[in-house]
Each structure stands twice: as structure tokens, then as C-alpha cells.
Short mmCIF file of C-alpha atoms and ligand atoms in Angstrom, two decimals:
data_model
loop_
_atom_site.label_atom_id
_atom_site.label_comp_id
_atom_site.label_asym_id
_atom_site.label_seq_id
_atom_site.Cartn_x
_atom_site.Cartn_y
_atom_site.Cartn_z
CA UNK A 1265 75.32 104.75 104.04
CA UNK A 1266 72.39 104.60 101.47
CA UNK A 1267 68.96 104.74 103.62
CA UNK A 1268 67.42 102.20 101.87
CA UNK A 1269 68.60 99.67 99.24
CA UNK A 1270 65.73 97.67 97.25
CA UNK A 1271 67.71 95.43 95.59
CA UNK A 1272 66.41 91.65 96.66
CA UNK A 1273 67.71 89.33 95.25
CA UNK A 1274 65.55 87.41 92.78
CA UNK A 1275 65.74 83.47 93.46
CA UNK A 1276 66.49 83.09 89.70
CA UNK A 1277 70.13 81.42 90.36
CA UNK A 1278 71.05 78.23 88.79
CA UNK A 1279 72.19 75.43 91.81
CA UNK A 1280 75.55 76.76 92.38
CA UNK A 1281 78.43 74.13 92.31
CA UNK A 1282 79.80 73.02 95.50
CA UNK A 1283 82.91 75.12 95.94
CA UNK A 1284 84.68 74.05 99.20
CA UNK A 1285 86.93 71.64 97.47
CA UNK A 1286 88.25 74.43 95.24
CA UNK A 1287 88.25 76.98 97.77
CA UNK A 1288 91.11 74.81 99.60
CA UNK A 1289 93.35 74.61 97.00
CA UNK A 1290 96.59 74.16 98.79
CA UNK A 1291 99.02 76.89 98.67
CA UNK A 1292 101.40 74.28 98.57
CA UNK A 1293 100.58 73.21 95.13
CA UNK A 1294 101.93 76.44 93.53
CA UNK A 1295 105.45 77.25 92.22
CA UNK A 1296 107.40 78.79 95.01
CA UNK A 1297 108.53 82.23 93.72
CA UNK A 1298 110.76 82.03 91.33
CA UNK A 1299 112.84 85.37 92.07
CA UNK A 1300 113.36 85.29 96.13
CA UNK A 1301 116.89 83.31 96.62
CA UNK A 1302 118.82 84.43 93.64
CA UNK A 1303 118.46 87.99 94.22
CA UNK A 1304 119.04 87.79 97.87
CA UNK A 1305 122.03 85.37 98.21
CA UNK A 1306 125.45 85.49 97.25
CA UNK A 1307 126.47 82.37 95.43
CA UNK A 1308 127.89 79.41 97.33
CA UNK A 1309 131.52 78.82 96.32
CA UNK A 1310 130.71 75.42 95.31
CA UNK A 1311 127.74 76.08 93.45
CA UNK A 1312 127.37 75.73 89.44
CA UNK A 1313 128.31 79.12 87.72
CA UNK A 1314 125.21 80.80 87.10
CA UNK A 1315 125.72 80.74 83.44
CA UNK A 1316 124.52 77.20 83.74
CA UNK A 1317 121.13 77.78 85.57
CA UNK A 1318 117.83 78.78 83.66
CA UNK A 1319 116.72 82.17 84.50
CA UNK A 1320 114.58 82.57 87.49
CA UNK A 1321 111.36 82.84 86.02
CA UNK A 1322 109.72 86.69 87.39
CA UNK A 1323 105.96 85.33 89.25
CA UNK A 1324 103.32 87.22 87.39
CA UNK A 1325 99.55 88.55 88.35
CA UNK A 1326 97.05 88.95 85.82
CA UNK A 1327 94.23 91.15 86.14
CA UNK A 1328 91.47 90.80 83.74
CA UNK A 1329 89.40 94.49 83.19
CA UNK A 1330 88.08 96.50 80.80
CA UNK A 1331 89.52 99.25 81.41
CA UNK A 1332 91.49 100.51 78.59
CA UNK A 1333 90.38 104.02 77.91
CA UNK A 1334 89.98 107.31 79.19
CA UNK A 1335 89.31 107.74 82.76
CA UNK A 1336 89.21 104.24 83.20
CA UNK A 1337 92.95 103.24 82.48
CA UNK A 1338 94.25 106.06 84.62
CA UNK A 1339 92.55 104.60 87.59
CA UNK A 1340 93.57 101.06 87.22
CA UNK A 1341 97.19 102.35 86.62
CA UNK A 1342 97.07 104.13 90.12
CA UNK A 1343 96.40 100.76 91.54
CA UNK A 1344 99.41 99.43 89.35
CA UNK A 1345 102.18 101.81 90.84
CA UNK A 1346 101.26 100.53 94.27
CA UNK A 1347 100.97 96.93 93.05
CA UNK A 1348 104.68 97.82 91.77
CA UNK A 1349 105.69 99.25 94.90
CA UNK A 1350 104.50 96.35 97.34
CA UNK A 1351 105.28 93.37 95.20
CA UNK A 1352 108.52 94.34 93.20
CA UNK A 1353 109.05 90.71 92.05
CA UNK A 1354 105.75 89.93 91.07
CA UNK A 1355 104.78 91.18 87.30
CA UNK A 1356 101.80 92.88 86.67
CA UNK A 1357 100.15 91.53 83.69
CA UNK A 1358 97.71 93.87 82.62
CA UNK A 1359 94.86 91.40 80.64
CA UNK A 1360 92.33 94.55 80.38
CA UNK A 1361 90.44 94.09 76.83
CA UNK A 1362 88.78 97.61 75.47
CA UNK A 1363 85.20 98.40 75.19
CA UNK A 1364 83.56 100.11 77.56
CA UNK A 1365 81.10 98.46 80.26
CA UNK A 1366 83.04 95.12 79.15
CA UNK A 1367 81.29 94.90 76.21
CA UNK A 1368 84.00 92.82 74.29
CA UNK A 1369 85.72 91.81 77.85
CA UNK A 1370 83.07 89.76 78.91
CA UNK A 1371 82.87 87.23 75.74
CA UNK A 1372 86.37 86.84 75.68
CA UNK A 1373 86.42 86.20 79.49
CA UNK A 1374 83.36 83.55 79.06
CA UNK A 1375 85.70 81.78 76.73
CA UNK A 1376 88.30 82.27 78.89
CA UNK A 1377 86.15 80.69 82.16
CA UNK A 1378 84.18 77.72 79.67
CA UNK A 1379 88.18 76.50 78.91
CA UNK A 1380 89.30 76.48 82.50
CA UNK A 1381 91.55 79.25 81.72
CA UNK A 1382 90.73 81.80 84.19
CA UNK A 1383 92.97 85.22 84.79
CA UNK A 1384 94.12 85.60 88.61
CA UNK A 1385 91.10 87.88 89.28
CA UNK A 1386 88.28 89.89 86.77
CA UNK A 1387 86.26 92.66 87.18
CA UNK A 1388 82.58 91.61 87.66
CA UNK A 1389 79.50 93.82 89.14
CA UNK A 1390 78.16 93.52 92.45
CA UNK A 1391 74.81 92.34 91.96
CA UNK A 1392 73.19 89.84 89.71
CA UNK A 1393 76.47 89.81 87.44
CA UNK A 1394 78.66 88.47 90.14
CA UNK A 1395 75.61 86.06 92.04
CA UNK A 1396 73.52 84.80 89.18
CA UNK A 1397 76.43 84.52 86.70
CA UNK A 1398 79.49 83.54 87.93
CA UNK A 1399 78.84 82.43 91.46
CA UNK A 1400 76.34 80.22 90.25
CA UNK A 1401 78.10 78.41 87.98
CA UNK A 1402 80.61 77.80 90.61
CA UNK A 1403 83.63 79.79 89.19
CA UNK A 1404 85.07 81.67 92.19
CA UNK A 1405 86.26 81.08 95.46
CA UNK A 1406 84.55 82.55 98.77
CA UNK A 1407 86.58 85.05 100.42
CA UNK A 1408 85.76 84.64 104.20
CA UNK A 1409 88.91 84.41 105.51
CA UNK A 1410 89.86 87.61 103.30
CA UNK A 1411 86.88 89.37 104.91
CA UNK A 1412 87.76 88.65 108.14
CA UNK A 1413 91.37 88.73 108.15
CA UNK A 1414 91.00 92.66 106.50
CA UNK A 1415 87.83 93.62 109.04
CA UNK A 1416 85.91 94.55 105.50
CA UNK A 1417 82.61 93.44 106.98
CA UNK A 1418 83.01 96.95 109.06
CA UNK A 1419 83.97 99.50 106.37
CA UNK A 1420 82.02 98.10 103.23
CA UNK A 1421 78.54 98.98 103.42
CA UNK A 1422 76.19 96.41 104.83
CA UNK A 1423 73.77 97.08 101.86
CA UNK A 1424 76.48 96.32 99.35
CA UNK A 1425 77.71 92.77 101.14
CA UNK A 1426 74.65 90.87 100.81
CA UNK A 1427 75.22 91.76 96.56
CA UNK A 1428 78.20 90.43 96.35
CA UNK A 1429 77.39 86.98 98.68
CA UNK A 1430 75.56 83.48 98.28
CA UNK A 1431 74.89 81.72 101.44
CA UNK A 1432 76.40 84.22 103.73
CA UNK A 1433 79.44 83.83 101.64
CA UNK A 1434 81.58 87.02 99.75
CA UNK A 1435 82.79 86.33 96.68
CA UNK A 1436 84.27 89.38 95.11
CA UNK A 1437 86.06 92.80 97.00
CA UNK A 1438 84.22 96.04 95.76
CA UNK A 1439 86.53 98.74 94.78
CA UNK A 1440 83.87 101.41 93.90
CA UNK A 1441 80.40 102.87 93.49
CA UNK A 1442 79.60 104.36 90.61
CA UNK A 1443 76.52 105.92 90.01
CA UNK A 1444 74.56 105.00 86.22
CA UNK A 1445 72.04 108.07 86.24
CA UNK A 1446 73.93 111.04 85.95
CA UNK A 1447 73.17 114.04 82.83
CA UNK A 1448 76.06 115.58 82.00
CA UNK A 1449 76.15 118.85 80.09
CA UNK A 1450 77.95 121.62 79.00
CA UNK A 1451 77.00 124.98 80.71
CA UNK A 1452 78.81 127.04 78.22
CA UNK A 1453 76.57 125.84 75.62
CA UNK A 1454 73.42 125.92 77.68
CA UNK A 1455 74.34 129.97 78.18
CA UNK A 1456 75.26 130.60 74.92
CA UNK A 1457 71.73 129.35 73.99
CA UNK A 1458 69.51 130.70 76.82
CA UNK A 1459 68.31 127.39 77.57
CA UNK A 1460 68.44 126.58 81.67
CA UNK A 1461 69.19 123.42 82.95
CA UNK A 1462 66.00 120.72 82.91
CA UNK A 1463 64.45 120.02 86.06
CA UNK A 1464 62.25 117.50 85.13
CA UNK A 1465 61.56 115.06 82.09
CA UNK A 1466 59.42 117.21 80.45
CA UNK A 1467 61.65 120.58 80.95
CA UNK A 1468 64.17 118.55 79.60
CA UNK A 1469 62.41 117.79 76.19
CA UNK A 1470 61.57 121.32 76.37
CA UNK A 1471 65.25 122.27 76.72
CA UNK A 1472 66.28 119.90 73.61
CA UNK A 1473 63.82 121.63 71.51
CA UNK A 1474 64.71 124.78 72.18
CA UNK A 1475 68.38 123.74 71.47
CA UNK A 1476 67.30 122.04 67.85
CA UNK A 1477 65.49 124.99 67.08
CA UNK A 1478 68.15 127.08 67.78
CA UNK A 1479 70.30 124.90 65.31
CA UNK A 1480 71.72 122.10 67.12
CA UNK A 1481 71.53 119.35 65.10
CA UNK A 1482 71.95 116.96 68.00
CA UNK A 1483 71.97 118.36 71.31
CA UNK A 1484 71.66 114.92 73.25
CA UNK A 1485 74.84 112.76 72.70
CA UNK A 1486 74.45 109.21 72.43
CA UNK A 1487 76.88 105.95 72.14
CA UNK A 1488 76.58 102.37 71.00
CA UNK A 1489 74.32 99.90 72.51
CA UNK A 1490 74.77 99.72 76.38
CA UNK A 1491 74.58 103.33 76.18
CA UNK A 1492 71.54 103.10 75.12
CA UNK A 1493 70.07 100.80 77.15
CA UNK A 1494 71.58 102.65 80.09
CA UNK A 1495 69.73 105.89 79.30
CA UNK A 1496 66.81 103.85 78.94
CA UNK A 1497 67.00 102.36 82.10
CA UNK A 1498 67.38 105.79 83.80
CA UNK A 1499 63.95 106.94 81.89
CA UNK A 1500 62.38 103.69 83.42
CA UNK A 1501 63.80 105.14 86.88
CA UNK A 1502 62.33 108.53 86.25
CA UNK A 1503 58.80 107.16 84.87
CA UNK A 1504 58.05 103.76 86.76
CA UNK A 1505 59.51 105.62 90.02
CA UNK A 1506 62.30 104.05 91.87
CA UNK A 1507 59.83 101.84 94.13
CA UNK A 1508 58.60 100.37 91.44
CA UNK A 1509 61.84 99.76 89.08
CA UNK A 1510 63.08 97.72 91.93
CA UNK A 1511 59.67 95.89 92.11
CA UNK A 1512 59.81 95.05 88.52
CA UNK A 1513 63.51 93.45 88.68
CA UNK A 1514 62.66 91.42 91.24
CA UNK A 1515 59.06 90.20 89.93
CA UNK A 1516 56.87 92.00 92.29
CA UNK A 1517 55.91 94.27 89.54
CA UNK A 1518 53.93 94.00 86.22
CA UNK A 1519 56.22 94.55 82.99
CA UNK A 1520 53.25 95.01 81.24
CA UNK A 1521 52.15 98.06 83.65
CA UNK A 1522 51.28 101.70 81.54
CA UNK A 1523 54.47 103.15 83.36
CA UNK A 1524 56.56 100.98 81.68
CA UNK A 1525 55.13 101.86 77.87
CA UNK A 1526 55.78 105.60 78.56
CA UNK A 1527 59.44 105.20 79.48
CA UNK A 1528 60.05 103.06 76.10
CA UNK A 1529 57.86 106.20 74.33
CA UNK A 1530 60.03 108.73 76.30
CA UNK A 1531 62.84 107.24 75.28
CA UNK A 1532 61.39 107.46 71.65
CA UNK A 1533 61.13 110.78 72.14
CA UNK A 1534 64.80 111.56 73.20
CA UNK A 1535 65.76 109.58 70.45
CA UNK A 1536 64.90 112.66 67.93
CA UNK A 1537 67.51 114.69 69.09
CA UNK A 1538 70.39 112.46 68.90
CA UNK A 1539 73.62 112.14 66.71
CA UNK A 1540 72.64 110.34 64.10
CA UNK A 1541 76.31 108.17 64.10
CA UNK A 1542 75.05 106.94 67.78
CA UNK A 1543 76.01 102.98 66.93
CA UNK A 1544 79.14 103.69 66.23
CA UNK A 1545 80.61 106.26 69.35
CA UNK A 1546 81.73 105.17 72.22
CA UNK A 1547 80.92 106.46 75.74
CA UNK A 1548 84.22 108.67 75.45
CA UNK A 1549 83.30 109.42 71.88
CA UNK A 1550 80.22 110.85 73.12
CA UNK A 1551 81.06 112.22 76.51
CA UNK A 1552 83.59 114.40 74.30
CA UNK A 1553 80.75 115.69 71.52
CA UNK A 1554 79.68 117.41 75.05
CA UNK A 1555 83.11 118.97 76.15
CA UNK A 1556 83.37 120.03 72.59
CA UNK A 1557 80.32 121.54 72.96
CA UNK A 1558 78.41 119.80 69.84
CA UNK A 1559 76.35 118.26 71.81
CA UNK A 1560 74.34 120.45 75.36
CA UNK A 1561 73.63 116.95 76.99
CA UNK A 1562 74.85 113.06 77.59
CA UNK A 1563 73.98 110.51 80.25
CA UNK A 1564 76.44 108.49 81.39
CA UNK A 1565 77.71 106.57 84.35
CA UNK A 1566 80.27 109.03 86.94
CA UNK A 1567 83.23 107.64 85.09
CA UNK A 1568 82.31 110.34 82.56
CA UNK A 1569 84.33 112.58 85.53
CA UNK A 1570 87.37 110.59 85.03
CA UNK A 1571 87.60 111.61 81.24
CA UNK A 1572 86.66 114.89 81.85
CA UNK A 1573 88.45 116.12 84.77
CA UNK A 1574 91.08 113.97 84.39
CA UNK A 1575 94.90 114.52 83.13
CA UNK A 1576 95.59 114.84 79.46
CA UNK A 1577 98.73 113.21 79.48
CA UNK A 1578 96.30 110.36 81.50
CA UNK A 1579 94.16 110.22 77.73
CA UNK A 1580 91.95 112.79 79.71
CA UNK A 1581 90.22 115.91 78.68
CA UNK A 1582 91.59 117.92 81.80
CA UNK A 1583 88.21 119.95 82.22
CA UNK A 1584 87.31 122.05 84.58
CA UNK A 1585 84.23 120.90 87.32
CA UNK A 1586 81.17 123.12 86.82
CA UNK A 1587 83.00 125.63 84.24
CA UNK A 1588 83.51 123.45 81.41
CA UNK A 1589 81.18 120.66 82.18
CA UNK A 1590 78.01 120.18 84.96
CA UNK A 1591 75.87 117.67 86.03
CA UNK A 1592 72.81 116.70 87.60
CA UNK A 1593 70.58 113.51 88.29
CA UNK A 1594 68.59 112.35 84.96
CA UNK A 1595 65.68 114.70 84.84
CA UNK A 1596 63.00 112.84 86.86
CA UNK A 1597 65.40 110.85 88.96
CA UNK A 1598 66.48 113.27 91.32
CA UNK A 1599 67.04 111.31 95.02
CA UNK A 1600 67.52 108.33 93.41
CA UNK A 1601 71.21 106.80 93.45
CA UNK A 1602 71.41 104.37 90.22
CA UNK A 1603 74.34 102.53 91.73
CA UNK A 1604 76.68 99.58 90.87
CA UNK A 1605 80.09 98.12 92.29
CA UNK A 1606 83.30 97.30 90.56
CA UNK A 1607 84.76 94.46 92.00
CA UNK A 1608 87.23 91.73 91.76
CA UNK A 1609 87.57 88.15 92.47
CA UNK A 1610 89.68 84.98 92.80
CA UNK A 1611 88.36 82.47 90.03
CA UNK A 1612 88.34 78.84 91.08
CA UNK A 1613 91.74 77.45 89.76
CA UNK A 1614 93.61 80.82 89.15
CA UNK A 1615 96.92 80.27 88.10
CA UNK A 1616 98.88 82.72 91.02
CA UNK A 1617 96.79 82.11 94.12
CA UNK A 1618 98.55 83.82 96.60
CA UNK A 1619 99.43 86.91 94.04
CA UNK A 1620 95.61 86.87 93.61
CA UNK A 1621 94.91 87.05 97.38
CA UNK A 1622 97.53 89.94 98.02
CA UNK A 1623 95.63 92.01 94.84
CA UNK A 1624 92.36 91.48 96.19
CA UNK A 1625 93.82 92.83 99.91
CA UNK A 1626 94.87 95.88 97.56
CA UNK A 1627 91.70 96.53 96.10
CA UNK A 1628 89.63 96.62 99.30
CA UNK A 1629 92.33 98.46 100.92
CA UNK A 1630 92.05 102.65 102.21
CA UNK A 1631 95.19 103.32 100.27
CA UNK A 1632 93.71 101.33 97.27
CA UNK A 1633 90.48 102.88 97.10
CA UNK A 1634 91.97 106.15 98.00
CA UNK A 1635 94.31 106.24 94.76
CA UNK A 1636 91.78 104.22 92.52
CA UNK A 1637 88.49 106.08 92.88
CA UNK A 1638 89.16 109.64 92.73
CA UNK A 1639 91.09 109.04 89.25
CA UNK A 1640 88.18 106.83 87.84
CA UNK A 1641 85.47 109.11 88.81
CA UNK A 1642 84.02 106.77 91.40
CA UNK A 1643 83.07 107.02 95.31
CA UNK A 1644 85.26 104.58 97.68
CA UNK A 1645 82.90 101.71 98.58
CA UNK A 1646 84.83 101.59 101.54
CA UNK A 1647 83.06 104.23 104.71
CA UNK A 1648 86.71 105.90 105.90
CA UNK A 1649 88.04 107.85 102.50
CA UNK A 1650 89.80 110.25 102.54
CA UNK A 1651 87.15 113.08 101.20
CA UNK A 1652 89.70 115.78 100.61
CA UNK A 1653 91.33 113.64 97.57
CA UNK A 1654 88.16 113.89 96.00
CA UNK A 1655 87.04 116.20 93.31
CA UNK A 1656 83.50 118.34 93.31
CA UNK A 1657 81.63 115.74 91.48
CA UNK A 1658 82.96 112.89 93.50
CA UNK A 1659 82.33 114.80 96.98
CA UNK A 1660 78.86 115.76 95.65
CA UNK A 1661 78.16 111.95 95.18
CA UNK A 1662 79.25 110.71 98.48
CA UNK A 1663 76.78 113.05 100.34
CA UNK A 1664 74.03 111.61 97.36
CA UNK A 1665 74.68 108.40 97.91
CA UNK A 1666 74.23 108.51 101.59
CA UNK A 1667 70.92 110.32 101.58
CA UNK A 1668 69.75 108.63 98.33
CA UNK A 1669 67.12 105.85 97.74
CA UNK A 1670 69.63 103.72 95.92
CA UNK A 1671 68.43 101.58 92.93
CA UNK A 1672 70.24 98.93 91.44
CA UNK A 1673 71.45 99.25 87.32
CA UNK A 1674 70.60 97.03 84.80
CA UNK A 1675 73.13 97.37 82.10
CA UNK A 1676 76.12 97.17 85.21
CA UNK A 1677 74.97 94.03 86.38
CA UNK A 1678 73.17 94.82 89.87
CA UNK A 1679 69.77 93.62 89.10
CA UNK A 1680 70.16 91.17 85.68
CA UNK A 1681 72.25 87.98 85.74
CA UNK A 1682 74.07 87.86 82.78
CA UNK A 1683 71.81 85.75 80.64
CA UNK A 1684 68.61 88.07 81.10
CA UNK A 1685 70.40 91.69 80.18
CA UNK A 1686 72.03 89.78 77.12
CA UNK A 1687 68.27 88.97 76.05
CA UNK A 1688 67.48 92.37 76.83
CA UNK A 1689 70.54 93.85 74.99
CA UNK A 1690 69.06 92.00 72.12
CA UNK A 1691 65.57 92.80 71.85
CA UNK A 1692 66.77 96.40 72.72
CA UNK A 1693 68.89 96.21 69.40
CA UNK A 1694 65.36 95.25 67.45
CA UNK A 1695 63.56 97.84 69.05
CA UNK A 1696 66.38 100.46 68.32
CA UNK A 1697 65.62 99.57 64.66
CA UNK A 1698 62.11 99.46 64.57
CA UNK A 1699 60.86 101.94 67.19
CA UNK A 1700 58.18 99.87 68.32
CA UNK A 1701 57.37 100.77 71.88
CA UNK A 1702 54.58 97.84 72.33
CA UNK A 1703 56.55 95.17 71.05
CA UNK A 1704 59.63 95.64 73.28
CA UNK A 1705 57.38 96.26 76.09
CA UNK A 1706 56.10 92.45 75.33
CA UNK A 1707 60.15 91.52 74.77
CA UNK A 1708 60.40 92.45 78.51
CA UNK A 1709 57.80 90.73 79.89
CA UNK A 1710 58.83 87.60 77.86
CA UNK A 1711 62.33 87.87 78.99
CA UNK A 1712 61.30 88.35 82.57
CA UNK A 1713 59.31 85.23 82.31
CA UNK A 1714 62.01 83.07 80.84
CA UNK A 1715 64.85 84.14 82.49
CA UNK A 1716 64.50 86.50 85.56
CA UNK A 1717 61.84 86.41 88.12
CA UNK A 1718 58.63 86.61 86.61
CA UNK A 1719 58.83 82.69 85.94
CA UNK A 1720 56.11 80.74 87.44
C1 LIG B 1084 80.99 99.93 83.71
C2 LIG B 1084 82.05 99.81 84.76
C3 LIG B 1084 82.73 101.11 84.94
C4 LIG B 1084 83.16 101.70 83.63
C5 LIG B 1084 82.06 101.62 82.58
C6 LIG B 1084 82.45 102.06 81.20
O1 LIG B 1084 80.36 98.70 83.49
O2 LIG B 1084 81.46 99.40 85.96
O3 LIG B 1084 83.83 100.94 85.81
O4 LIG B 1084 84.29 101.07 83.24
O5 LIG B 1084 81.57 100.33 82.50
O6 LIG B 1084 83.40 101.24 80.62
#
């Protein structure tokens, strides 16, 4: 259990809808399954031939994700065979859309939400993502009776509940923690070099000139546009300290403050030793200019382990932990946890209720979490894994995350509703073009004024 967890919520959240009428929609209203008597019973003698009758239509769950690629699609298909295994007559219907960090998922699933078209459950972030976005505009359910009935109030952290409630209310099941400030690198071509591994910011620029010099063209690997912001937002960690990150998110800080210009120039500075294709990789893309050793360095979120360590056959690089890739906190982050929370939900007027309920007992479930996480290359969020199914990485996280001061990330939704990171994605896509450290310093503190705390 984290020691300390900054993350207060801001009291930026739009009047959420009343939800108690929805929250009671009768059970009774839906479709009784389709499959149960025809399989089970032989046919009355008198009956009409079965010829005759329409085919039993098979009841169906879909689960809305974005997890489509490597890593991330071995995990959720873990969850799958179990699914299979506990609800034979009830279909699967995989709804994930690819991109990572949902970054085509989530427009299609706003479409999806405006039409009144919700899937049976989604994946949102703990945090800001699930409160200020969807909660407040009234599109899920509460889940007391869930919490309750499953005793989740006693094995989910206490830190993480109040992130995923409104008015003492859940509303989604976490199924992970992953952790947003992790460097990844490739030993083999740190050796091969004689560069050590950073321990700081600045022995990290150090390193990455030393590793130009030396002829790599481009020894930090970068991705397209949340990656960016991401490593940005781990510089901010590492510069502003994480006291005062958390300060800043929740308007008890100055965006304007010195510390805050020096992790947009810092980030300026990292920015001369990436691949010059950046916009157009994505996180596995890069992740893999690492393993392939074209690249000594990449930050990215501990799903990077999934793809790495995981099975080829799984659309995994099947690496080997510390030999053929390492890791360490962002250089100037060390004892900081940059955390968020997969979880899932049950959208106000989901199609198949009850299916939805019996996925969401899945997800917050030991033997869930136990077959999800250590595939996906995240910690349980539940307190009673099973540590022995967990790889190096994942085991060295769990003891991190419960000594850690734990931050909450931006680009995963922890500290951000929806509407303030999309500003932010923006105005980070001008200042990727134009460099100008000032002027998306003054983009922040405008954003933070209109849309998060900072709003008098
Ligand atoms: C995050 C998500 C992770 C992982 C990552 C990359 O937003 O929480 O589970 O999928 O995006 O796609």
C-alpha cells in the first residue's frame, strides 16, 4: 500500500446527472437467455419439430478496450479464456479498437456514449478520466452492491477507491496499476558503448551524448503524441518534484512557477536525440527500436514488459528481464510511483446487464487479476496476488509501489478530466512544432484556468 497518495480531487466536475433511476434498471427488462432450455431439454413429444423454431439466439458481452497490440492483447485474452470457461453460452464480443493509450478508442467510444449506444462495459482510468468525464456526465451505474457483495472495499487499496468514486459511490472495478515513469533500455547497447546507466537528469543527457557521439543517431526512442506528452510529464515529475506536480494538478500550485519552464526546456533538450520519424511510431514501434538495439533508451508505461517479455506467438518480443532489456525510474524520479488504474464499468443502459455484472465480478476477481496482470505487464490492484506468477519487473514494482510516493499521470487519466488533457494534447502538438518553451508554459496556465482547477 502506497504511503502516501496526493491525488485530491480537483472540484472541477460538471453537476453529475442523477443516476439512481438508471442504476435500477430491472433485470427483468432484459431478454432471458436465449441458449438455457434448448440445450438442456429433450424435446416434448408434442412439441413443433425444431426445424420450425428460429435459432436460439447465443447472449453476447461486449467489452470495449484498446487493447489490440502487443502486450496488451495477450492480457485481455487471458481474461477471455476464463470468460469462456465460466460463461460457455455467453459470446464474447471483443469491441477493442487499436491505438495505444485509447487514442482512437476513446473518440469512437464518445460517439458511441453521445448516441446512447454504449458497449456492456469500457476501459476508463481511475482518476479524473473516470470522475470528471464520464461519471459526471452521468453515463455509468454505481457499483455498491458489486463492492459489497465481492468484499472489494478490503483488497483494493483504500488510496485507489476514493479515484474511482463520486459521493462515496464506485463506479468502475480496477484491474491494474501500471506505472507511467519507467526508462527502459537496452544494457547490451549501453556495454557495447561504455556508457553506464543515468542516475539523474543530467547523467542522463550526459549518457545520450556520449551515445550520439559515439554514432547513434538516435539513442532515445520516441512515439506519436501521448508518448510524448507522457515523457514530458515524467520530466515535470523529475523537475517540479513530486510534491509539487500534485500541487499543480490540483491548483495549489503556480503553472507559471520557474520549475515548470525547465521541464518544457529539458524536454527540449531530450528532444535532440530522438528518431526523427517520432510522429509516426507507435509505443511498440518504439519500445522495439530499443530491443533491436537502435535506440539505448525509451520511456514508457510498464506495459512496455508485456511486449518485451512476453510470448512471440502472443505478438511479443519474448526478451529476456535484465539481459536483453533493463529498467529504472525516469532519471530524477526515483521514489516516485507515476501510477494509473485500468478499469471497467457498467454504462447506464448497457445492452447485457447481467453479462456486464458477471465481467466486472471477473475483473476484480484474484483469479482475474492473477491471469490478466502478469501478461500485460501490470501489478494486481488487488492486495492478495499471487507474487510468484509475476515476472522480475512486475515483482520489482509491487515492492515500489508500496514504498513509493505515488503521483497521479496525466496522459492516463488520473489527474486531467478528459476535456483538460485534450487541450493539453493540443497545445502540446503546437509546441512540438514550434519548440517554444514560454508559450506552452502560458498554454498550461490558460488551460488550467479554463478547464481544471486554477479557475477562479
Ligand atoms: C494506457 C493503458 C494501458 C496501456 C497503454 C498503451 O492508457 O492504461 O493499459 O494499454 O495505454 O496502450
Amino acid at each position: 500500500m502506497p504511503k502516501k497518495l496526493y491525488v485530491v480531487f480537483a472540484v472541477v466536475l460538471v453537476v453529475a446527472m442523477t443516476l439512481a433511476a438508471c442504476a435500477k434498471t430491472p433485470v427483468a427488462t432484459q431478454a432471458p437467455a436465449a441458449t438455457e432450455a434448448a440445450a438442456t431439454q429433450a424435446p416434448a413429444a408434442t412439441e413443433a419439430p425444431a426445424a420450425t423454431q428460429a435459432p436460439a439466439a447465443k447472449q453476447q458481452l461486449e467489452v470495449f478496450s484498446w487493447w489490440t497490440g502487443g502486450g496488451e492483447a495477450a492480457g485481455l485474452e487471458a481474461m477471455i479464456a476464463i470468460w469462456n470457461k465460466q460463461n460457455p453460452d455467453i459470446e464474447f464480443v471483443n469491441a477493442a479498437v487499436a491505438g495505444g493509450a485509447g487514442s482512437n478508442a476513446k473518440a469512437v467510444l464518445a460517439t458511441r456514449l453521445a448516441a446512447g449506444d454504449p458497449p456492456d462495459s469500457f476501459q476508463g482510468h481511475a482518476g479524473q478520466e473516470m470522475i470528471g468525464t464520464y461519471v459526471a456526465a452521468g453515463q455509468l451505474e454505481p457499483l455498491d452492491d458489486l463492492y459489497k457483495a465481492n468484499g472489494w472495499y478490503d483488497v483494493f487499496p483504500a488510496t485507489l477507491i476514493p479515484l474511482i468514486s463520486k459521493d462515496g459511490h464506485p463506479y468502475s472495478v480496477p484491474v491494474n496499476i501500471h506505472r507511467a515513469n519507467v526508462l527502459w533500455y537496452n544494457p547490451k547497447v549501453l556495454a557495447k558503448y561504455n556508457v553506464t546507466a543515468p542516475t539523474d537528469f543530467a547523467s542522463w543527457l550526459t549518457a545520450l551524448a556520449a551515445l550520439k557521439t559515439a554514432g547513434m543517431e538516435a539513442p532515445l526512442a520516441l512515439g506519436e503524441n501521448w508518448t510524448e506528452v507522457q515523457l514530458w510529464e515524467t520530466v515535470l515529475i523529475a523537475d517540479a518534484g513530486a510534491d509539487m506536480y500534485t500541487k499543480l494538478w490540483n491548483g495549489e500550485a503556480d503553472w507559471n512557477d520557474a520549475k515548470v519552464l525547465k521541464s518544457i526546456e529539458d524536454y527540449n533538450k531530450l528532444m535532440e536525440y530522438v528518431n526523427s520519424d517520432y510522429a509516426t511510431l507507435s509505443w511498440q514501434d518504439a519500445s522495439k527500436l530499443v530491443a533491436d538495439g537502435d535506440a539505448a533508451f525509451n520511456v514508457m508505461g510498464d506495459w512496455a514488459d508485456g511486449y518485451f517479455s512476453g510470448k512471440v506467438d502472443g505478438g511479443n518480443l519474448g526478451l529476456t528481464p535484465e539481459t536483453d532489456y533493463a529498467w529504472m525510474p525516469v532519471p530524477g524520479t526515483q521514489g516516485v510511483y507515476d501510477f494509473l488504474s485500468d478499469s471497467f464499468n457498467l454504462p447506464v443502459g448497457a445492452k447485457n446487464r447481467d453479462a456486464a455484472i458477471k465481467w466486472l465480478t471477473l475483473c476484480g476477481s484474484k483469479e482475474g487479476q492473477d491471469a490478466f496482470n502478469p501478461v500485460k505487464g501490470s501489478i494486481p490492484a488487488r492486495n492478495d496476488a499471487d507474487k510468484s506468477l509475476y515476472g522480475v519487473y512486475l515483482q520489482s514494482a509491487m515492492a515500489d509501489w508500496s514504498k513509493d510516493t505515488v503521483v497521479g499521470s496525466l496522459w492516463h487519466g488520473v489527474v486531467a478530466n478528459d476535456t483538460w488533457k485534450n487541450q493539453i494534447a493540443t497545445d502540446f502538438g503546437a509546441f512540438i512544432l514550434d519548440k517554444d518553451a514560454a508559450k506552452f508554459q502560458a498554454s498550461m496556465v490558460a488551460s488550467c484556468a479554463q478547464f481544471g482547477p486554477c479557475k477562479k
